[in-house]
XYZ file of C-alpha atoms in Angstrom:
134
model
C 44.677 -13.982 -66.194
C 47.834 -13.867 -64.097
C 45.479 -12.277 -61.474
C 42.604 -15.058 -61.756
C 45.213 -17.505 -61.155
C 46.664 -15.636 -58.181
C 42.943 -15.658 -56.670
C 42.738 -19.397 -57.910
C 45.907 -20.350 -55.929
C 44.693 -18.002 -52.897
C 40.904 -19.710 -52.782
C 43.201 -23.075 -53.321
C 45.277 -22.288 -50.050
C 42.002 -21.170 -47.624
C 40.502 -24.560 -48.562
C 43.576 -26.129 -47.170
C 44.002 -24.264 -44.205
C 40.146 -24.698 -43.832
C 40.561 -28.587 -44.253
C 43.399 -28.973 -41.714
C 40.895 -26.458 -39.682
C 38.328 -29.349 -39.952
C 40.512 -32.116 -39.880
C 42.104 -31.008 -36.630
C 38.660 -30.262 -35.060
C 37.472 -33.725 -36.419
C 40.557 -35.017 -34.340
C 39.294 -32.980 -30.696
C 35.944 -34.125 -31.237
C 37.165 -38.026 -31.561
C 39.256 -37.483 -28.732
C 36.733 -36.393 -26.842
C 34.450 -39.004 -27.638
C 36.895 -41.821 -26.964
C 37.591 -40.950 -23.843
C 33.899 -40.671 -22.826
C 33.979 -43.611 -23.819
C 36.490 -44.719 -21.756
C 35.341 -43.777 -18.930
C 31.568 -45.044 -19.723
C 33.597 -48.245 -20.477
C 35.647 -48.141 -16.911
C 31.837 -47.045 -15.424
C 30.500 -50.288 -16.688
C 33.055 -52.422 -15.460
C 33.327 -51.104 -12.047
C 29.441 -51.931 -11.591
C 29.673 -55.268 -13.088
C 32.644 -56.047 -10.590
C 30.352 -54.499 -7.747
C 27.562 -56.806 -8.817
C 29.817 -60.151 -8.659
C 31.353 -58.771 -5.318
C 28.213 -58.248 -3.775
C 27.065 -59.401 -0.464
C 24.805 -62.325 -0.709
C 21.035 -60.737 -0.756
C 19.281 -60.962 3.393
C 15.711 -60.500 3.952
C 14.585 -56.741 4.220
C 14.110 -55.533 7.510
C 13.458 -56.793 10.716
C 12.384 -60.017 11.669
C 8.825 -60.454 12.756
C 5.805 -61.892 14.796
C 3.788 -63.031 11.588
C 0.754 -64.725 13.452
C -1.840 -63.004 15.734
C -0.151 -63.390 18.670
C 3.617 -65.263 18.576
C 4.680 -67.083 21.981
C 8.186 -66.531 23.515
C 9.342 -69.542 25.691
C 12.088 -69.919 27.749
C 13.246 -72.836 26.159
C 12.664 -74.533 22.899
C 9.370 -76.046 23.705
C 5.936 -75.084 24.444
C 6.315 -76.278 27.823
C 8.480 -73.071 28.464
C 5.762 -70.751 26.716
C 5.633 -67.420 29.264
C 4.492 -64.454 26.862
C 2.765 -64.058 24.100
C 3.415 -61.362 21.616
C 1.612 -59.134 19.500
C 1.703 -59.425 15.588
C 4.551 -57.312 13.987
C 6.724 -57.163 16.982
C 10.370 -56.894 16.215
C 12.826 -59.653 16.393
C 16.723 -60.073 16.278
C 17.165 -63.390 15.197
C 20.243 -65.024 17.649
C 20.613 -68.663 16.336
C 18.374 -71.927 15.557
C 17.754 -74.926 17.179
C 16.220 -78.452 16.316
C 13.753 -79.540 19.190
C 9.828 -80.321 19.969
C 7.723 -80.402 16.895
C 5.215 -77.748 17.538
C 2.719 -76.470 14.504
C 4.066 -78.109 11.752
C 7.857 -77.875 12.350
C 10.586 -78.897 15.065
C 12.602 -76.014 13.553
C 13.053 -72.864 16.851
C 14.705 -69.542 16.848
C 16.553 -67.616 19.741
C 15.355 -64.232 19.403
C 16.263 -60.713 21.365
C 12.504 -58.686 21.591
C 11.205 -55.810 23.460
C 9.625 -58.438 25.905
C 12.911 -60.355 26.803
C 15.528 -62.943 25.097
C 13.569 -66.427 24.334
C 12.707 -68.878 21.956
C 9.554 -68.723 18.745
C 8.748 -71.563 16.820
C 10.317 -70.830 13.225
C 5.920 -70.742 11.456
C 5.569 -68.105 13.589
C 8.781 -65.671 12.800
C 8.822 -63.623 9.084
C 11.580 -61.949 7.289
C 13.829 -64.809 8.596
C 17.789 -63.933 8.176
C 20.653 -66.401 8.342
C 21.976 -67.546 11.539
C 24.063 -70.245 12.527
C 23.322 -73.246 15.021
C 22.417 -72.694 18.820
């Protein structure tokens, strides 16, 4: 009897140690998981501070000659008219200008192209970015 309660007390004590075995590997593993989730947490809010930081959203790309063939003139006019483009050339937008009303607005750009520096009538010019006044 004296020996079934020695075995008794020794199966007693390997639970124990086996319990603090679990208890302390229940611990790691929470540990673990909380800072995962920290740093999922600090993840999150870096990305939500980028997307309030953000630049203001621009038009993709380069600016364009949207019509079949876009004139550049000299000045903001048609009277100044001395090339005309072909559709899809590239233009750097410089600044804008109020002037002659011209196919349906008075509204001109300055524009940098592979034909020269002049002036396009704003219908005519796609992918339009921000500039300031002439």
């Amino acid at each position: 009897m004296a020996a079934n309660a020695a075995n008794g007390y020794v199966s007693l004590v390997v639970v124990a140690r086996h319990s603090v075995h679990c208890v302390r590997e229940t611990v790691r593993c929470l540990m673990k998981m909380r800072r995962a989730l920290s740093t999922a947490i600090a993840a999150a809010a870096l990305v939500a501070g980028l997307a309030f930081t953000a630049e203001p959203a621009q038009a993709f790309g380069p600016s364009y000659c949207n019509a079949s063939t876009c004139s550049l003139s000299i000045s903001a006019n048609t009277g100044g008219i001395y090339f005309e483009m072909p559709r899809l050339t590239k233009v750097t937008m410089i600044c804008w200008t109020d002037s002659q009303w011209w196919n349906g607005t008075n509204r001109w750009f300055k524009v940098d192209t592979v034909y020269g520096r002049g002036y396009m009538i704003a219908t005519q010019v796609s992918n339009q970015t921000k500039v300031g006044h002439c």
